[in-house]
Each structure stands twice: as C-alpha cells, then as structure tokens.
PDB file of C-alpha atoms in Angstrom:
ATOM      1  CA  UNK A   1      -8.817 -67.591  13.438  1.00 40.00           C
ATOM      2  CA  UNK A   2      -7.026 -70.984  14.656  1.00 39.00           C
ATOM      3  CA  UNK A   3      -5.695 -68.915  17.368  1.00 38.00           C
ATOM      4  CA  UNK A   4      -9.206 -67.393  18.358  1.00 38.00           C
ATOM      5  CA  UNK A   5     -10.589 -70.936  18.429  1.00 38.00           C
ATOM      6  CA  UNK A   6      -7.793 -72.322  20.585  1.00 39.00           C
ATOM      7  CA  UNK A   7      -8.499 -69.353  23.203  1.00 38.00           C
ATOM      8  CA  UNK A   8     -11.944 -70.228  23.121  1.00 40.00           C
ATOM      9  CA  UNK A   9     -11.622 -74.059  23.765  1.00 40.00           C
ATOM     10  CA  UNK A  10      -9.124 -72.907  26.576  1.00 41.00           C
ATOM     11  CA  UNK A  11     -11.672 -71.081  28.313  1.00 42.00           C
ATOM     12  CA  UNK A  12     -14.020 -73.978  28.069  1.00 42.00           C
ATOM     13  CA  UNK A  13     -11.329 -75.897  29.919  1.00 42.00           C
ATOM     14  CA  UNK A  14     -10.741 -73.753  32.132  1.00 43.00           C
ATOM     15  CA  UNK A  15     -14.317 -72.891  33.435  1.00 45.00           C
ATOM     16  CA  UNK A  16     -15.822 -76.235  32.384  1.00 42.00           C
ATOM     17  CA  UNK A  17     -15.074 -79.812  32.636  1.00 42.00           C
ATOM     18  CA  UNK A  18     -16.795 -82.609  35.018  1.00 40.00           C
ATOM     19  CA  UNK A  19     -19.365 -82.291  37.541  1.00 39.00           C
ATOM     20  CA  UNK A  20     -17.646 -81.284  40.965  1.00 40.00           C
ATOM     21  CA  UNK A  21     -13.719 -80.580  39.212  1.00 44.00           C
ATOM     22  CA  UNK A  22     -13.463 -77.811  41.970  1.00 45.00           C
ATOM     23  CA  UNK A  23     -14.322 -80.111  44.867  1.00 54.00           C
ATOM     24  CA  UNK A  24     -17.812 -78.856  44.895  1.00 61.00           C
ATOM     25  CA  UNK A  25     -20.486 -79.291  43.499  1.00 57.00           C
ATOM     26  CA  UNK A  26     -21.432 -76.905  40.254  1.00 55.00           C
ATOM     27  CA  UNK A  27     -24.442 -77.007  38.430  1.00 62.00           C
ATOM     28  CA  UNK A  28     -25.170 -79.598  35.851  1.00 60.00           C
ATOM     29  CA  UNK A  29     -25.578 -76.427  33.401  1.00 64.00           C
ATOM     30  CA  UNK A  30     -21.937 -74.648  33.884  1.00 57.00           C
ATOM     31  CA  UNK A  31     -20.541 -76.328  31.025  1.00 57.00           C
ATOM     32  CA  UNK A  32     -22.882 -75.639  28.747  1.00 68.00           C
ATOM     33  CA  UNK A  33     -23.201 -71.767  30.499  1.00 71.00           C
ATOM     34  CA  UNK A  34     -18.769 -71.869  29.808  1.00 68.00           C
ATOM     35  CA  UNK A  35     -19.537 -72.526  26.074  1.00 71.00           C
ATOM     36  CA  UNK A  36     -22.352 -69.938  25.772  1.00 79.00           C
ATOM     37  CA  UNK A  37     -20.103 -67.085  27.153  1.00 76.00           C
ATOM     38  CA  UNK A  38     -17.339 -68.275  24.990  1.00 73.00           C
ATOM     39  CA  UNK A  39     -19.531 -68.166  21.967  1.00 81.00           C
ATOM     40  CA  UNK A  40     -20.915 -65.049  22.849  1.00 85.00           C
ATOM     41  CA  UNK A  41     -17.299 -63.244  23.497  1.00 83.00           C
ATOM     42  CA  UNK A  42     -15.976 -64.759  19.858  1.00 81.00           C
ATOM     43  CA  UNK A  43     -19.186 -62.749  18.781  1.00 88.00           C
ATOM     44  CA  UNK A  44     -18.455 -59.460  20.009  1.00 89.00           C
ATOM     45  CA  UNK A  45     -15.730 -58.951  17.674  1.00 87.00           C
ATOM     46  CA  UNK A  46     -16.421 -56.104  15.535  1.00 86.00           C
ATOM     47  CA  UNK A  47     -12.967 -55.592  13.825  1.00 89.00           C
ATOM     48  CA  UNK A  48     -10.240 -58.154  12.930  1.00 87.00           C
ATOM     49  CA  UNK A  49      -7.301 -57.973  15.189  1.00 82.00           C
ATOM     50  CA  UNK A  50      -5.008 -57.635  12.571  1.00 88.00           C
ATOM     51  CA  UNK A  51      -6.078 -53.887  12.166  1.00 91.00           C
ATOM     52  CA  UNK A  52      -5.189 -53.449  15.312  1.00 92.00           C
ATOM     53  CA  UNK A  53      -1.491 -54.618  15.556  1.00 92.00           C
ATOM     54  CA  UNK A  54      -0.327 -50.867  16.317  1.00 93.00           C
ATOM     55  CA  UNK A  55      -2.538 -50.718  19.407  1.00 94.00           C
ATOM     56  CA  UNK A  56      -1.030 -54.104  20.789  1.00 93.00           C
ATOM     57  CA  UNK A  57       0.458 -53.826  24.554  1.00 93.00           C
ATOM     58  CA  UNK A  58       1.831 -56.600  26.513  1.00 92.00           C
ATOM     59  CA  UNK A  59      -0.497 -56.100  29.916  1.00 93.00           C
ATOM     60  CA  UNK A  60       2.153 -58.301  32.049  1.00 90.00           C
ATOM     61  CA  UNK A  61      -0.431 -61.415  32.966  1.00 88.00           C
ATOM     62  CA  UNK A  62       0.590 -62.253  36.232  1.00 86.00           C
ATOM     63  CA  UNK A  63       1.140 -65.628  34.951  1.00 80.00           C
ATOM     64  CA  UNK A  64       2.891 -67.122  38.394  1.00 75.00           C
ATOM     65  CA  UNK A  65      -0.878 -66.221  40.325  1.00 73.00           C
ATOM     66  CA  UNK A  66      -2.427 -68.899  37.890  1.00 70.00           C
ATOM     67  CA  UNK A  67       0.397 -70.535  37.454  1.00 66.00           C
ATOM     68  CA  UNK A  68      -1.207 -72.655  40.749  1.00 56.00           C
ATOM     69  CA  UNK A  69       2.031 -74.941  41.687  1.00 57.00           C
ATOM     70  CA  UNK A  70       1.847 -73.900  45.085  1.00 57.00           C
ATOM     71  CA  UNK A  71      -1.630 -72.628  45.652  1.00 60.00           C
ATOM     72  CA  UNK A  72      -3.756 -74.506  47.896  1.00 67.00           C
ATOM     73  CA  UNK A  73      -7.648 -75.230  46.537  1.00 69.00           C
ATOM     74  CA  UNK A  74      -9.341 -72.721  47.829  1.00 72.00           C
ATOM     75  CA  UNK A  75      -6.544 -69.955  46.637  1.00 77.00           C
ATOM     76  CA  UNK A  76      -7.165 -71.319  43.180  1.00 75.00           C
ATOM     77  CA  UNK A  77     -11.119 -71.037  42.992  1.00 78.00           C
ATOM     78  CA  UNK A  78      -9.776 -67.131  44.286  1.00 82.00           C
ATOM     79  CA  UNK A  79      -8.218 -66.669  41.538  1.00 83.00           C
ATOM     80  CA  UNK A  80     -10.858 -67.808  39.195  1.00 81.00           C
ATOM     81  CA  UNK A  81     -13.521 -66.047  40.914  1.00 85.00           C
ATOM     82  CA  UNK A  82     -11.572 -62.796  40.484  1.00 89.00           C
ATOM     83  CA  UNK A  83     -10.264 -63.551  37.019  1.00 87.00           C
ATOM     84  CA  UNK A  84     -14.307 -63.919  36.041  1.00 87.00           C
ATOM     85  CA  UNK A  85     -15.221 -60.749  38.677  1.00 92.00           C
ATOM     86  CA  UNK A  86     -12.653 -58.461  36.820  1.00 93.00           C
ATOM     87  CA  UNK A  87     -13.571 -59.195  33.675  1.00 91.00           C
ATOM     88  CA  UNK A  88     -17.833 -58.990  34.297  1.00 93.00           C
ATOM     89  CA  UNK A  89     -16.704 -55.615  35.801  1.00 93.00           C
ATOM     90  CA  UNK A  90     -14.586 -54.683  32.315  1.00 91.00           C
ATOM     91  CA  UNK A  91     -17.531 -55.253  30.227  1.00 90.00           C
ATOM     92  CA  UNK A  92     -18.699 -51.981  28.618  1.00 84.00           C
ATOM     93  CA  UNK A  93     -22.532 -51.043  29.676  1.00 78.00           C
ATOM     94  CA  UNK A  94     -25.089 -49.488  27.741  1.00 71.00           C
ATOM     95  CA  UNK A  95     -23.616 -46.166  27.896  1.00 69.00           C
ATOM     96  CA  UNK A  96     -20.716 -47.661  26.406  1.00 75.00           C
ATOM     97  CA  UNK A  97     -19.218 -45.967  22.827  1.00 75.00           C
ATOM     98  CA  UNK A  98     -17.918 -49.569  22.296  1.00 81.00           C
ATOM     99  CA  UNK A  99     -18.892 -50.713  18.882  1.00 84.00           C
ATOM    100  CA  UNK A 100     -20.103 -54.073  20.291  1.00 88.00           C
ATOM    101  CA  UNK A 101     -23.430 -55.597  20.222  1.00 88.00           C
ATOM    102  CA  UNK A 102     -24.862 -54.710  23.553  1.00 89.00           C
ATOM    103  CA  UNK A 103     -27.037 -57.857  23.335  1.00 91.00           C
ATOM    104  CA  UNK A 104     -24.342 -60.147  23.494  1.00 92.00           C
ATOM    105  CA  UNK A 105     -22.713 -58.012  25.745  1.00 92.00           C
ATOM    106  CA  UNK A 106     -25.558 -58.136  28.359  1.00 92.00           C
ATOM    107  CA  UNK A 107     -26.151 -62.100  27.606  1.00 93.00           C
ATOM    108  CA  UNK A 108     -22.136 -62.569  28.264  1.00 91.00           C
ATOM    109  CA  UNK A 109     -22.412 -60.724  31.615  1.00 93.00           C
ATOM    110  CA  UNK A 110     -25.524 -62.545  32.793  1.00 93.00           C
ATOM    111  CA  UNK A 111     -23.405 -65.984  32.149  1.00 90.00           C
ATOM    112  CA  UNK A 112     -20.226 -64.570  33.872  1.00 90.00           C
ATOM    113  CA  UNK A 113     -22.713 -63.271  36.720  1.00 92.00           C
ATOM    114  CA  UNK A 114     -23.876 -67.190  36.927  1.00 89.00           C
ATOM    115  CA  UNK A 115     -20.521 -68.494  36.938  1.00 84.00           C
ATOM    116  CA  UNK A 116     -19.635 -66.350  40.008  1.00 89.00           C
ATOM    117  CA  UNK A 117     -22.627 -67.612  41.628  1.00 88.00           C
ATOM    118  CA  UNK A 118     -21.154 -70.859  41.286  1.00 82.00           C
ATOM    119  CA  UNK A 119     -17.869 -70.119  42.488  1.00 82.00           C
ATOM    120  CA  UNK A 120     -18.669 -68.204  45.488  1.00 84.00           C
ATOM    121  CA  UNK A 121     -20.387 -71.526  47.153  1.00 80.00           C
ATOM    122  CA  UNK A 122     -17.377 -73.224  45.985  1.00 77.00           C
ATOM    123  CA  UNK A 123     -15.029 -70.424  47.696  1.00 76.00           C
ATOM    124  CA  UNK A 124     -17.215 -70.453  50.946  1.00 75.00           C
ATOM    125  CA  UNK A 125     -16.819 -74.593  51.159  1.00 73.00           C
ATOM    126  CA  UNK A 126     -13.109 -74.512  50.631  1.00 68.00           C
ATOM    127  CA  UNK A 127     -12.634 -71.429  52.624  1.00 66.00           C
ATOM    128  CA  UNK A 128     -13.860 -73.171  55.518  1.00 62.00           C
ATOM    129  CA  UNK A 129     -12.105 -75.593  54.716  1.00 52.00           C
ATOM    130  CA  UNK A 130      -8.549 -74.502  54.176  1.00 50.00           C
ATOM    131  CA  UNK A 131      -8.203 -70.683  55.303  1.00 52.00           C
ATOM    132  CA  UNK A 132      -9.049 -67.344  55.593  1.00 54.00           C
ATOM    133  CA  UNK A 133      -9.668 -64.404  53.528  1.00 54.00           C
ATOM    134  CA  UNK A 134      -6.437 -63.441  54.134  1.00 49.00           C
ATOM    135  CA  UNK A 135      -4.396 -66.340  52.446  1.00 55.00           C
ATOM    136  CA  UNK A 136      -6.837 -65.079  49.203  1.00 59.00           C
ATOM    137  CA  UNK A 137      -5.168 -61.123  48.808  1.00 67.00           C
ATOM    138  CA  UNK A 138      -1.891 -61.850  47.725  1.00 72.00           C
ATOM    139  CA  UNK A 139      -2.778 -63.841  43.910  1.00 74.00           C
ATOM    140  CA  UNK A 140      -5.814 -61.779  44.209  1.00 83.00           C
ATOM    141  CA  UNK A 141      -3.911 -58.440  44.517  1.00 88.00           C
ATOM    142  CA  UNK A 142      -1.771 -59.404  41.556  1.00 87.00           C
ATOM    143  CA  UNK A 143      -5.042 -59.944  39.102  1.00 91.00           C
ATOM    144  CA  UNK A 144      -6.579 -56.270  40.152  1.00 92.00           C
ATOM    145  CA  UNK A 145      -3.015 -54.809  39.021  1.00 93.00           C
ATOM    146  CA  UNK A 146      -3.316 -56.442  36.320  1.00 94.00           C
ATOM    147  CA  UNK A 147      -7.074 -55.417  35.303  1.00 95.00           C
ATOM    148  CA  UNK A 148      -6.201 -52.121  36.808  1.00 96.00           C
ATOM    149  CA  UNK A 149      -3.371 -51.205  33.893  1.00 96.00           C
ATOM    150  CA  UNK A 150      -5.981 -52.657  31.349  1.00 96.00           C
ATOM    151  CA  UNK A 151      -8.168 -49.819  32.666  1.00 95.00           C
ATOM    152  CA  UNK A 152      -5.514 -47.514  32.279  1.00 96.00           C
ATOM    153  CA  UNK A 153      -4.543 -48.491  28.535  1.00 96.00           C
ATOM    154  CA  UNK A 154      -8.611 -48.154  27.724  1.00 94.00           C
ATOM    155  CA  UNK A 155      -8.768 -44.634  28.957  1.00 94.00           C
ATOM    156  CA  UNK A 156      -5.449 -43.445  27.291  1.00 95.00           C
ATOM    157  CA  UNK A 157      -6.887 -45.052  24.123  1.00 94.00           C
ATOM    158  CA  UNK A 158      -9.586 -42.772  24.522  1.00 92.00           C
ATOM    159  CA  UNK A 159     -11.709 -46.153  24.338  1.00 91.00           C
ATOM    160  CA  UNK A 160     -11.081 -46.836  20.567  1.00 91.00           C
ATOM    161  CA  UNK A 161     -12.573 -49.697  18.593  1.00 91.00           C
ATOM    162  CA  UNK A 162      -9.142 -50.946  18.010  1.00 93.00           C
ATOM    163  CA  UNK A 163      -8.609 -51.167  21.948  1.00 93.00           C
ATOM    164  CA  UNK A 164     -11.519 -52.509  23.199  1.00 92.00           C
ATOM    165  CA  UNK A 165     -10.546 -55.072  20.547  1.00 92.00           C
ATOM    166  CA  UNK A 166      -6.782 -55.989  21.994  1.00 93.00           C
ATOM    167  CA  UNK A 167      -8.889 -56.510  25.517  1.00 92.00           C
ATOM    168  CA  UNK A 168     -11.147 -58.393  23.875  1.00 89.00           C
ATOM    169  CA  UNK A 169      -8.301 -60.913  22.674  1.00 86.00           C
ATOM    170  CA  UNK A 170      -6.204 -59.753  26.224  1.00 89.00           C
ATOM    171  CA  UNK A 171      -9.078 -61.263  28.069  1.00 86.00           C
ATOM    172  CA  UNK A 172      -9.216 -64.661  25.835  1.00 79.00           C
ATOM    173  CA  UNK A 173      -5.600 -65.066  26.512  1.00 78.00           C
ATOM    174  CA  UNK A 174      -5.782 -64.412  30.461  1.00 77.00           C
ATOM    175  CA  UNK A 175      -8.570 -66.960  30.377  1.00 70.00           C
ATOM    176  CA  UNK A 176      -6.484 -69.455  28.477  1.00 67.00           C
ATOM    177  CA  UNK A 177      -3.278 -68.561  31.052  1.00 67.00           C
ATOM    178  CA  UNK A 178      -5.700 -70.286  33.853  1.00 64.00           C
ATOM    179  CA  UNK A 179      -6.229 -73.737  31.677  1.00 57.00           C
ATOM    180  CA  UNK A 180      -3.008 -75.233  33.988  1.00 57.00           C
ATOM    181  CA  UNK A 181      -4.747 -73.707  37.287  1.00 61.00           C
ATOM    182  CA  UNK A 182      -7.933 -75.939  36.788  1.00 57.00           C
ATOM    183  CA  UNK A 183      -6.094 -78.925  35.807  1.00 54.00           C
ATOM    184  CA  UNK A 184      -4.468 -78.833  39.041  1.00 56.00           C
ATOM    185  CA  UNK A 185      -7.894 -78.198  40.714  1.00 54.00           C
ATOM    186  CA  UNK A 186      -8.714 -81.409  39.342  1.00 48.00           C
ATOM    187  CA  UNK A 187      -6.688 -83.529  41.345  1.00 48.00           C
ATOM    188  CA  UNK A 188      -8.210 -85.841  43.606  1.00 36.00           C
ATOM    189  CA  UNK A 189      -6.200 -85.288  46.852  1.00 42.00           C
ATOM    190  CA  UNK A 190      -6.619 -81.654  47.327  1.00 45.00           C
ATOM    191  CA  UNK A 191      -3.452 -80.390  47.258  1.00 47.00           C
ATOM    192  CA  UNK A 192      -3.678 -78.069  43.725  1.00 46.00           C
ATOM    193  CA  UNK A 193       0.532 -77.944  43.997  1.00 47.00           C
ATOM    194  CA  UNK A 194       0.402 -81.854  43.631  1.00 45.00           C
ATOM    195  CA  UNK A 195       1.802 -83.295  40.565  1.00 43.00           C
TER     196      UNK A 195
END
C-alpha cells in the first residue's frame, strides 16, 4: 500500500506543481484535476496486486525518453502529452469486461481529457517556440512501442482481471518514471537538459 501511495504522490508531481512549471500557463484547477485522477485510478482497483504476481511482465519503460537530460522543453511537454494520450486511449470503455467501476473510469478519462487540453496549448507555445513536429517523433515513437506491447500483453491475457490489474499498477509506475522529466521542466532558463 506504501508503494501505491508513493506512485500516486509521483503522479501528482509529475502532472502538478506551480502555476506555469511548463513555461505556460495551466489552469489554476490542474492540480487539484492531477489529484482527482490520481484518486480516482487508486480507486479502480478491484483486486490486490499480490494475486496477481504470476501475471507480472516487465513492459520495458522507455525510461531514457523521460529520462529528459537532453530533451529540449517542448520535447518534454511531448512526452507528457503522449504519456497522458496513451493512457486516456488504454482506458477500457463501457463495453469493457474489465471488472472496474465504469464511473470512475469515465470521471478518470474526463480529467486526463482536461489535462491534454492543457498541454496541447502548452505544446503549441513551445513548439513555436523551439521546433517542429518532427524533433517530437523520436521520444514519442518510443512511448507508442511501449503502450503498443501493453496492448499486446492485454489481448494475450484474454483481458483478465489480474491483467488489467498489472496495467493498472504498469501505468502508476510509467507516471512516476516522468517525476525527473517535470523537475527539469521546471527550470527557469529553458533548457530541460540543464542541471
């Protein structure tokens, strides 16, 4: 449970923080939106994790696209935009067998929908800014893989309880991989490969 909470409070970090930490300017709300969504994905948990053990796979994060030490600003909010896209587009819909509570499920896409809102004016200021769509494909590339084999592992597992429950702790993770990504978003010159 420690670790559950620690994922949680990562993704808070990692979507949240002050006014304007991506260079533009995000809704007074997004914080409070960041720990809504992370309230409502601790929710969705139908099973304990621990059942699941034997249905564990290692989905190969591509931790050096977040990793941001040599990603320029608007390459960064990329990667969180997709990161966020990815996972909306994961998200079981009504015609779902997922054991889930389709409520939550619906209220956690409508936040993740908002945050993408958010993101895309940041992505169009700092793409004018700093590059073109082209400088975006490569880290971008590497998180569709990535979402791509979870895909893959959901429809081998025949979409089981047990494996919509290692995404749901897979996705907490990836968010909490992105926690270094922001930090460096934060900094005050720009340059997200500054130290």
């Amino acid at each position: 449970m420690a670790l559950l909470l620690s994922l949680l409070t990562a993704l808070v970090v990692f979507s949240a923080g002050p006014g304007g930490a991506l260079g533009c300017d995000l809704p007074q709300d997004h914080v409070l939106l960041s720990r809504e969504n992370l309230e409502l994905l601790n929710q969705m948990s139908t099973i304990s994790p621990f059942f699941c053990l034997k249905d564990r796979r290692d989905f190969r994060f591509p931790r050096a696209t977040v990793d941001g030490t040599q990603v320029q600003k608007a390459q960064a909010i990329a990667v969180l935009h997709e990161m966020l896209q990815q996972v909306f587009n994961l998200l079981p819909t009504e015609n779902s067998s997922v054991t889930w509570n389709m409520t939550l499920v619906n209220e956690l896409r409508s936040g993740l929908h908002q945050q993408l809102e958010d993101l895309d004016t940041c992505l169009v200021e700092e793409m004018g800014e700093e590059g073109s769509a082209l400088d975006m494909q490569g880290p971008t590339r590497a998180l569709k893989r990535y979402f791509q084999g979870i895909r893959l592992y959901l429809k081998e597992k025949e979409y089981s309880d047990c494996a919509w429950e290692v995404v749901r702790v897979e996705i907490m993770g990836s968010f909490s991989s992105t926690t270094a990504l922001q930090e460096r978003l934060r900094n005050k010159d720009g340059d997200v490969g500054s130290p």
